[in-house]
Each structure stands twice: as C-alpha cells, then as structure tokens.
Coordinates of C-alpha atoms and ligand atoms in Angstrom, one line a residue:
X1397 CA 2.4 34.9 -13.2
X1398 CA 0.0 33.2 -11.0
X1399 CA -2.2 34.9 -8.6
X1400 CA -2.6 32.8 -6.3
X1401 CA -0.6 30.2 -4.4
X1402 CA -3.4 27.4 -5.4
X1403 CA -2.9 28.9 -8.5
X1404 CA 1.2 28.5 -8.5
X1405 CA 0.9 25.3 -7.3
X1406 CA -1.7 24.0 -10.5
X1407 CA 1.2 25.5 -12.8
X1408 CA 4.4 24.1 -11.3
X1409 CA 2.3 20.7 -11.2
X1410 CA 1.7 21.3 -14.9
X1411 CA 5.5 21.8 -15.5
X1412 CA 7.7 19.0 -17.0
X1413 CA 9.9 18.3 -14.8
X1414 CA 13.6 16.4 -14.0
X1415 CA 14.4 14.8 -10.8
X1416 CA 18.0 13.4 -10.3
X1417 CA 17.9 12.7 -7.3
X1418 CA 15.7 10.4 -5.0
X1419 CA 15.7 7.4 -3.6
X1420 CA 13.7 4.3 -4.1
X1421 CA 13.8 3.7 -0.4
X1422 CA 12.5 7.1 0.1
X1423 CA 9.5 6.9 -2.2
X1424 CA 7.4 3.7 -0.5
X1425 CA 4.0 4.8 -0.2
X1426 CA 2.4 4.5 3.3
X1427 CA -0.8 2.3 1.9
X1428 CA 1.4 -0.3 0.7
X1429 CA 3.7 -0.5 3.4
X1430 CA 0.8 -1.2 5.4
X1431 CA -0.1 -4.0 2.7
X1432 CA 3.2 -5.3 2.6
X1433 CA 3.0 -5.8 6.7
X1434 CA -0.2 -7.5 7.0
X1435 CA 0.4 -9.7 4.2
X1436 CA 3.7 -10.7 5.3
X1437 CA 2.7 -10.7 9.2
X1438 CA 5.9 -7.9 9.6
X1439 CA 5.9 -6.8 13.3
X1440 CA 5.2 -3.3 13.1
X1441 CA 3.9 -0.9 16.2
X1442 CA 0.8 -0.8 14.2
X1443 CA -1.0 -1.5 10.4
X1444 CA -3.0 1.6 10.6
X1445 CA -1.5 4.0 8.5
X1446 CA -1.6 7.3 10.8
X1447 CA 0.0 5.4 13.7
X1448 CA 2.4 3.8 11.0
X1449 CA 2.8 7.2 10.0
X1450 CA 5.5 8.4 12.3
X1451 CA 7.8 5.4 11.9
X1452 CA 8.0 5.7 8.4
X1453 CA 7.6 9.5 7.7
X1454 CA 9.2 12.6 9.1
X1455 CA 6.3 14.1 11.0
X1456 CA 6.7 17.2 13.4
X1457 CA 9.3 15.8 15.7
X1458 CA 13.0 17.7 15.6
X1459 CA 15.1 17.9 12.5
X1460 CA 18.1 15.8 13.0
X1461 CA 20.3 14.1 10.3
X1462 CA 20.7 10.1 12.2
X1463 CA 16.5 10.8 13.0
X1464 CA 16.0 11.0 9.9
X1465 CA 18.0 7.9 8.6
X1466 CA 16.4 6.0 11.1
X1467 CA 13.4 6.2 8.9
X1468 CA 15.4 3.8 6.2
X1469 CA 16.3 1.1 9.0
X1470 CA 12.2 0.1 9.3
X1471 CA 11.4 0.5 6.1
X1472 CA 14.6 -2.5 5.2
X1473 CA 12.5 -5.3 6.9
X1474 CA 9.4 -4.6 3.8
X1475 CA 11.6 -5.8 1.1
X1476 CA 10.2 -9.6 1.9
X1477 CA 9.9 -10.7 -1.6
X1478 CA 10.7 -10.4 -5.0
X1479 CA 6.5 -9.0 -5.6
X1480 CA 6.9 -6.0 -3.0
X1481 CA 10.6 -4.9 -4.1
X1482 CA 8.7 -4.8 -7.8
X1483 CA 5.9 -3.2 -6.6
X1484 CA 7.6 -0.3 -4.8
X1485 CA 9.7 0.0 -7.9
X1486 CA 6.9 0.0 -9.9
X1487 CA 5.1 2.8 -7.6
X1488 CA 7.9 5.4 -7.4
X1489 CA 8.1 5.6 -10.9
X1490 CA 4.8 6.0 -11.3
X1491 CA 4.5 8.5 -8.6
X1492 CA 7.1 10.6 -10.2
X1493 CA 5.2 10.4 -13.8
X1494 CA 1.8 11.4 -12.2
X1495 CA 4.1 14.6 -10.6
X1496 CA 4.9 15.6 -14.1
X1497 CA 8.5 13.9 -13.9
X1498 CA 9.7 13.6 -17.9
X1499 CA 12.9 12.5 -16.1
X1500 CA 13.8 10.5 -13.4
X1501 CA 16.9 9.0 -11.7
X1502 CA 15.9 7.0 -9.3
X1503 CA 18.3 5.4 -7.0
X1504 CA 18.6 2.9 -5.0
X1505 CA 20.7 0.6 -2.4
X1506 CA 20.5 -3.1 -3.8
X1507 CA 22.0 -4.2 -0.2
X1508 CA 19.2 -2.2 1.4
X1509 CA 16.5 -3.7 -0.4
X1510 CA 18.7 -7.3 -0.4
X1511 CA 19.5 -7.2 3.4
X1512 CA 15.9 -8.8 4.7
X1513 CA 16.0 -12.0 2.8
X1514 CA 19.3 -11.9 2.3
X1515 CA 18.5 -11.9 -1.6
X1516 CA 21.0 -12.0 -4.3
X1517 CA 22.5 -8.5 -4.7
X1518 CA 22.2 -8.9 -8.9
X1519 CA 18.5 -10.5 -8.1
X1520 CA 16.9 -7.7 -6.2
X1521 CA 18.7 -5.3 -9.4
X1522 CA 17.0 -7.4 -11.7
X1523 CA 13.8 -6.6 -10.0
X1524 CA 13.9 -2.8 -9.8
X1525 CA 14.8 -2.8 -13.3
X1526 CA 11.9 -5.4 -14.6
X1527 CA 9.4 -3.1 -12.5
X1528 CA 11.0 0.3 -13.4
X1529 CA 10.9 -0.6 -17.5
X1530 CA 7.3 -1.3 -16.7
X1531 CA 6.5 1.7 -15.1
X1532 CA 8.1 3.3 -17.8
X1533 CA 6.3 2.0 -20.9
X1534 CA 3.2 2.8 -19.1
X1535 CA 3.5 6.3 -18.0
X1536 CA 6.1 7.1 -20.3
X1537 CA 8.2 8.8 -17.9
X1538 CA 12.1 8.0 -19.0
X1539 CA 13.1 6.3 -16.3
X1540 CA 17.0 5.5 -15.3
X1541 CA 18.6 4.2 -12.4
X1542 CA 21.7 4.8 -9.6
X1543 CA 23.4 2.0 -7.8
X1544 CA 24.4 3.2 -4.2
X1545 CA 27.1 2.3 -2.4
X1546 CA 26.6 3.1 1.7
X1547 CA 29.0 4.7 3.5
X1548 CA 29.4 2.0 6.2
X1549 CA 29.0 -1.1 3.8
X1550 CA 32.3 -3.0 3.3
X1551 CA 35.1 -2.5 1.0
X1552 CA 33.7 -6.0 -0.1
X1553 CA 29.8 -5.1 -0.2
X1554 CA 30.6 -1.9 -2.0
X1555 CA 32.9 -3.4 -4.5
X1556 CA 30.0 -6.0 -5.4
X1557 CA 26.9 -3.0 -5.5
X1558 CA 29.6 -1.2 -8.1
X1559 CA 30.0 -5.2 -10.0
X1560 CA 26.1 -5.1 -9.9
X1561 CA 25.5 -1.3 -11.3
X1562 CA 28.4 -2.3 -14.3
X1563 CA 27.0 -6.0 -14.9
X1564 CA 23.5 -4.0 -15.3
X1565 CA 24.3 -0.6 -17.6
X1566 CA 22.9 -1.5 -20.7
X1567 CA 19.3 -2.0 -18.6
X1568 CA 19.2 1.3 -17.4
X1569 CA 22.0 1.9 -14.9
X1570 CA 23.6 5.1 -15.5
X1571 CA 25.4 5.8 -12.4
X1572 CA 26.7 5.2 -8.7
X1573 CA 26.3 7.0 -5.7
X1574 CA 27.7 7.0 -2.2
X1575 CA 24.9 7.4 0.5
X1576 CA 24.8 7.7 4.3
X1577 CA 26.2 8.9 7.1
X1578 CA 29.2 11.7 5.6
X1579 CA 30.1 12.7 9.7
X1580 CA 31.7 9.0 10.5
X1581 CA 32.2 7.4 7.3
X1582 CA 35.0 8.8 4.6
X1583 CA 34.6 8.2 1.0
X1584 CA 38.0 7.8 0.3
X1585 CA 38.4 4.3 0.9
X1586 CA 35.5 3.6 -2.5
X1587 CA 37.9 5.9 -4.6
X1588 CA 39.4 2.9 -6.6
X1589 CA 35.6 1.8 -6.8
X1590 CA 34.2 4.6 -8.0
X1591 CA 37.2 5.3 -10.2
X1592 CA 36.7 1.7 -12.1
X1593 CA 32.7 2.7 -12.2
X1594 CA 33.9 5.8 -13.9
X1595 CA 36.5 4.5 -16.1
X1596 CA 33.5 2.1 -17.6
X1597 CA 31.0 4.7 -18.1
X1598 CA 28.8 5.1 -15.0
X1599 CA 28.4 8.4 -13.9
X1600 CA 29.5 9.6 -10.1
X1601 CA 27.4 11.1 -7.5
X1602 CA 28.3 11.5 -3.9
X1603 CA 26.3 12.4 -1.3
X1604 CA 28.6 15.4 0.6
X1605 CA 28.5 18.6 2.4
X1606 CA 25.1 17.8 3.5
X1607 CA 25.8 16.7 7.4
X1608 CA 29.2 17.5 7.1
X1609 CA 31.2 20.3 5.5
X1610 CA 32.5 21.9 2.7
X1611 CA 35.5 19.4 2.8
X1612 CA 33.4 16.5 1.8
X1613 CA 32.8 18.3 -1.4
X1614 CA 36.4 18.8 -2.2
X1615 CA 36.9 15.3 -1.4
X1616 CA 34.1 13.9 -3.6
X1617 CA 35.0 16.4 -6.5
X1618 CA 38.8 15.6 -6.5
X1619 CA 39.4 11.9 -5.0
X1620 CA 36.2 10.5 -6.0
X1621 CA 35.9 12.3 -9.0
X1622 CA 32.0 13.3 -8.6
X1623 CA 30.3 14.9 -11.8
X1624 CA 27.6 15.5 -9.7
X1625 CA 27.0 16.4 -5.3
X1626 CA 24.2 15.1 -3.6
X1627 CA 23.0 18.3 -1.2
X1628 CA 26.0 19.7 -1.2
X1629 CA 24.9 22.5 -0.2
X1630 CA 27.2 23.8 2.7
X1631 CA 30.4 23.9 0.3
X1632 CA 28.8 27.5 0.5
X1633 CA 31.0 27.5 3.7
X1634 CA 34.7 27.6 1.4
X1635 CA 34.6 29.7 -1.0
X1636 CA 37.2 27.4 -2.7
X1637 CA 35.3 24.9 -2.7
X1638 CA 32.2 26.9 -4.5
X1639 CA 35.5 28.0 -7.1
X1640 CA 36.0 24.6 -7.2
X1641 CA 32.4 23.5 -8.4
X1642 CA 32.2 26.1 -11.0
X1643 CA 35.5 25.4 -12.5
X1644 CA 34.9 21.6 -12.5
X1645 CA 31.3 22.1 -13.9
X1646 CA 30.0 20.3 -10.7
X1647 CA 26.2 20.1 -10.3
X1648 CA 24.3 20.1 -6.8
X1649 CA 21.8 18.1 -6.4
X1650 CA 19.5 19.9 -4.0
X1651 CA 16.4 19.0 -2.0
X1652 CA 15.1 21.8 0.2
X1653 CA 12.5 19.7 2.6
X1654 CA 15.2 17.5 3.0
X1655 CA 17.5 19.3 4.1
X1656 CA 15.0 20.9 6.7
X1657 CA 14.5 17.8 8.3
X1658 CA 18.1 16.3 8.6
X1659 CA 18.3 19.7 10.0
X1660 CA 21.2 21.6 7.9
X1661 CA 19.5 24.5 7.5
X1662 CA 17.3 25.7 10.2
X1663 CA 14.5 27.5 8.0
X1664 CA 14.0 27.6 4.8
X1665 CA 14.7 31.8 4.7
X1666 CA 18.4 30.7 5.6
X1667 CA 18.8 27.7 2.3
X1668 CA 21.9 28.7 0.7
X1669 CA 19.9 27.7 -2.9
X1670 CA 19.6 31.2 -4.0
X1671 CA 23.1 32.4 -2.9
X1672 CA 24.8 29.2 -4.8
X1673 CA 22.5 30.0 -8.2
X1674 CA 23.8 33.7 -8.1
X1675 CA 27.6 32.5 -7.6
X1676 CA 27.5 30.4 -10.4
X1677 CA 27.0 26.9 -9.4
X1678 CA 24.9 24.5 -10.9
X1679 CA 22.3 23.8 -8.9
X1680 CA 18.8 22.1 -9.7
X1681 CA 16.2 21.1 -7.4
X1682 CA 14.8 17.2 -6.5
X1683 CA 13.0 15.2 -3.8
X1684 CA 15.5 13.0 -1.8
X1685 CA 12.8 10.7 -0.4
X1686 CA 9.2 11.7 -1.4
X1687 CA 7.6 9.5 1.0
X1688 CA 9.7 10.4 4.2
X1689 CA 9.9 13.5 3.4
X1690 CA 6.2 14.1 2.5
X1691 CA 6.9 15.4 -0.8
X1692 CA 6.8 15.6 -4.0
X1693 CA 8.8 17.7 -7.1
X1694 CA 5.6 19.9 -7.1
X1695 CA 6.6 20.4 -3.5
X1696 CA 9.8 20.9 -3.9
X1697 CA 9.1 23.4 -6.5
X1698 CA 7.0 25.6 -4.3
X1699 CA 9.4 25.7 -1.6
X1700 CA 12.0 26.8 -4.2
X1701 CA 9.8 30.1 -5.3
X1702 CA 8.1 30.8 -1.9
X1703 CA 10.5 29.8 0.6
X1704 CA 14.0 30.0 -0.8
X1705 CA 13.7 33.2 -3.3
X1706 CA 13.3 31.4 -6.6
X1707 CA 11.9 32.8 -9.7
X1708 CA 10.1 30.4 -12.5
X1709 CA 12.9 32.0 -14.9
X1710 CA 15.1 30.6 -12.1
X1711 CA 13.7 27.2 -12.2
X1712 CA 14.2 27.3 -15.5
X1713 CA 17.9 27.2 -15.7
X1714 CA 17.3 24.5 -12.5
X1715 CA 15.7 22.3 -14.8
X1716 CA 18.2 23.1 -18.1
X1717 CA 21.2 22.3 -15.5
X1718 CA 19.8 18.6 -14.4
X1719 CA 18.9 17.8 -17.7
X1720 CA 23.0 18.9 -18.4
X1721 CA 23.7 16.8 -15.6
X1722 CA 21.7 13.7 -16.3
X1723 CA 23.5 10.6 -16.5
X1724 CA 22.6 9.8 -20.5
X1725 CA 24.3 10.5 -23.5
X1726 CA 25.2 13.8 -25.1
X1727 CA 22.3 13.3 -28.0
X1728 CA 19.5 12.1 -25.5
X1729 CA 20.0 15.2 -22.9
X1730 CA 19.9 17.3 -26.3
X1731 CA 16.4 15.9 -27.3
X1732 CA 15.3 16.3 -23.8
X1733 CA 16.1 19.5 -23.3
X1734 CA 14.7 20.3 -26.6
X1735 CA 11.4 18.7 -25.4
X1736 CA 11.2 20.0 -22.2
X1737 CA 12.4 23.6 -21.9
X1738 CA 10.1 24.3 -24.6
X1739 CA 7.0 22.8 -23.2
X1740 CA 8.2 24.6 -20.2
X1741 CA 8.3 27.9 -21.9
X1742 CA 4.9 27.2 -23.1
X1743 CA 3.9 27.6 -19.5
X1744 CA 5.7 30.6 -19.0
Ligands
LIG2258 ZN1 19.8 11.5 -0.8

C-alpha cells in the first residue's frame, strides 16, 4: 500500500481506469472557453480565466442541485460553431485518456450543444463523433457515446435526440440517458422513447434518486427500464428499492464530488457509497462533469478511499462492475475486463 497520500494519488493516476458516466458539457476546459469567447466576441463577465472561473466552475459557494445546473446554461452559448463543438469533443476525450481512462462513455445533450446556433440536431452528432473517433485513434482510449434526452425538453425534442442516438449507433452511440432536473420533471412521459431506444439496442440510463428520492429509482428501473442509475444513490432510502437493484442487476453510476456540490450528501463521511457496496449493489465510481466539478477520475478515486471508506480491493470490483455495465457487447466487455483488471492487479 502507499505510504503516503502523494503517494496514493501517483498509483490511482497509474490505474486503468472506466468512466461511464460524464458529460461532454461537463468536461469544457476553462482555457478554451476563454478561446472560444474572444474569438467569437461571446459576452461573458470576463475572458480572464479566474474571474471566468466562477461562472463556469463550482467554486466555494453553497452546494445546491439548480446552482449547480446553472453552470450548463452559460456554458450552451460556447457551442458557436461546428470547430469549437469538435474541439471540446476532441478535449474531453483526450482529458480522460491522459487520466488513465481505458474506457469512456461520454455523454452528451445534442440540443444542448445545438440550442446556440440552432444547428441541426444529427449535425452537431456528427461532430462529437468525427472529433471523439479522433481523439480516440490518437490516445487510444476506447471511446463511446450517450445521447441525452433532458427532462424538460419536449415529447417532440426528446423523440428526435432518441431518432438521432438510433440513426447514429453503428458510429459509436451505445446508449440514452435522461438528464436534468428529477424534482419537477417525471420520466414517465419518455417511457415509449426509451422503450423503442431499448427495443433497438441502445442501452438505458436515467439520471434518478439523485435530487429526488428513492422513487425515481423504482420508476426508472421498472417504467423506463434502466440497466443502469445515474447517482442513484438515495434509493439507500427504500430498502425495496436497494432489493430491487440487486435483483434487477442495476448498476449506479456514482460521482462523489458531484454529489457534494448539488448538495445530496452533506459531507463526504455521510456518502452512502460504502453502505450500497456492502448491500450488494453495483456501484462504480465516475466524474459527472470534470470541469464543473474540478475533477478528474484520479479525483474521484481518492475521494472513494480517503473520504468515503473505500479499499483499492474495493475499487476493484468498482471498476469489474462498470466494465459489466458498459454499453458494448458481451465479447468486447470480456476483452476489457481481461485487459484491465489485470493491469490493475499488476498495480496491486
Ligand atoms: Zn450526470
């Protein structure tokens, strides 16, 4: 074991790691937003990036789950043209890779990064993937990618993001997800949606049980069908609904700064991580929005073992359950897992 904490963070840098679960709207470094601004003549408060900083990033201010999605609502008015939506594509993956990411799924929100230039939903895809495929063969990092659907789009919107994500899976869409704000928007009114993404071969994440409760879970388990929960960490709340994960094979998605800053948990000493491992339930641990959030996996990592009670034999099976999880076929997780558990128990 490490001895020190400089120490414990050059090792789980040094780990291969898999991240299911952040966001390409999350992950816009602060150097080329600032690029992006003066370039384009964007009115922002300021083109220095540590007075940017605050806009952009989740600083010291209170946690608090709409402060936090304010964040996204700035950061929409950067996607100006068809070069900065590749380039940020091009830069989270490439983040991830120097992280130590073997294996990313990387999602996104093609009305998001449409909604400034009111681009062509299957044009801005088209982008993202060029860039990501890029990334990819450069670093190579495997690279795949999750349509999301937001909770307050349209019927109409949504049904055209889940069109996009189908029209788009044999370039690297594996998946949809349902984002935004749980409290005031149901996701029962996707469920034919996502059951049609389903039925052709996407996989299904939802985000639940992260601002709201336990019953989100339930309700993106059984009417939307989720393989897998983004956060979903307060189904700790029911224990049906924990019975429920573990009978369904239902992996969390977890991201411990996150859910800091949204404010879900109050301190890390009270995540309910640890608890959820030892009851059974797949959890594995991600980012959420590395550039918000001021993270990374290594991050994230540390966190897990110094905050929340996690051993490296623990991270372990974290790592073994989101490769289980992944959105790819049955043969590729197998040669992954292969690949990575064992460079990771060289480590060990
Ligand atoms: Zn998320």
């Amino acid at each position: 074991m490490p001895r020190s904490t400089l120490e414990l963070r050059r090792l789980l840098h040094a780990l291969p790691k898999v991240d299911l679960h952040r966001h390409l709207e999350g992950s816009l470094r602060l150097e080329t937003l600032a690029e992006i601004a003066q370039e384009h003549g964007i009115d922002l408060p300021s083109y220095n990036i540590e007075q940017l900083r605050p806009y952009v990033q989740f600083t010291d201010e209170q946690p608090g789950f709409h402060r936090f999605l304010e964040k996204f609502k700035l950061l929409r008015r950067f996607y100006t043209t068809r070069e900065a939506v590749r380039r940020v594509a091009y830069e989270a993956v490439v983040d991830a890779a120097s992280d130590n990411v073997k294996y990313l799924e990387l999602r996104f929100s093609p009305s998001a990064l449409a909604h400034a230039q009111s681009f062509p939903l299957h044009e801005v895809t088209e982008w993202v993937i060029e860039a990501v495929a890029q990334a990819e063969s450069e670093t190579g990092v495997i690279a795949r990618l999750l349509c999301a659907v937001v909770r307050h789009d349209s019927f109409d919107l949504a049904r055209q993001v889940i069109e996009v994500a189908l029209a788009y899976r044999d370039r690297g869409i594996v998946g949809v997800d349902l984002t935004g704000d749980e409290v005031h928007y149901p996701a029962a009114p996707f469920a034919s949606l996502f059951k049609h993404a389903a039925d052709h071969g996407l996989g299904i994440t939802i985000h639940a049980g992260e601002a709201g409760g336990a019953e989100n879970v339930r309700e993106a388990v059984e009417v939307m069908h989720a393989q897998r929960i983004g956060h979903g960490i307060r189904s700790i709340e029911d224990s049906n609904v924990v019975q429920l994960l573990r009978q369904r094979g239902v992996t969390l998605e977890i991201c411990p700064t996150s859910n800091l800053q949204t404010g879900v948990v109050d301190n890390f000493g009270l995540h309910p991580l640890r608890d959820l491992y030892v009851m059974g339930v797949n959890v594995t641990v991600n980012t959420d929005d590395p550039s918000v959030s001021d993270t990374s996996l290594t991050d994230e990592y540390m966190v897990a073992m110094m905050g929340l009670g996690v051993k490296l034999r623990d991270l372990r099976v974290c790592t073994r359950n989101s490769i289980r999880a992944a959105f790819l076929p049955p043969e590729d997780k197998q040669r992954l897992e292969t690949l990575i558990l064992s460079e990771f128990d060289a480590w060990l």
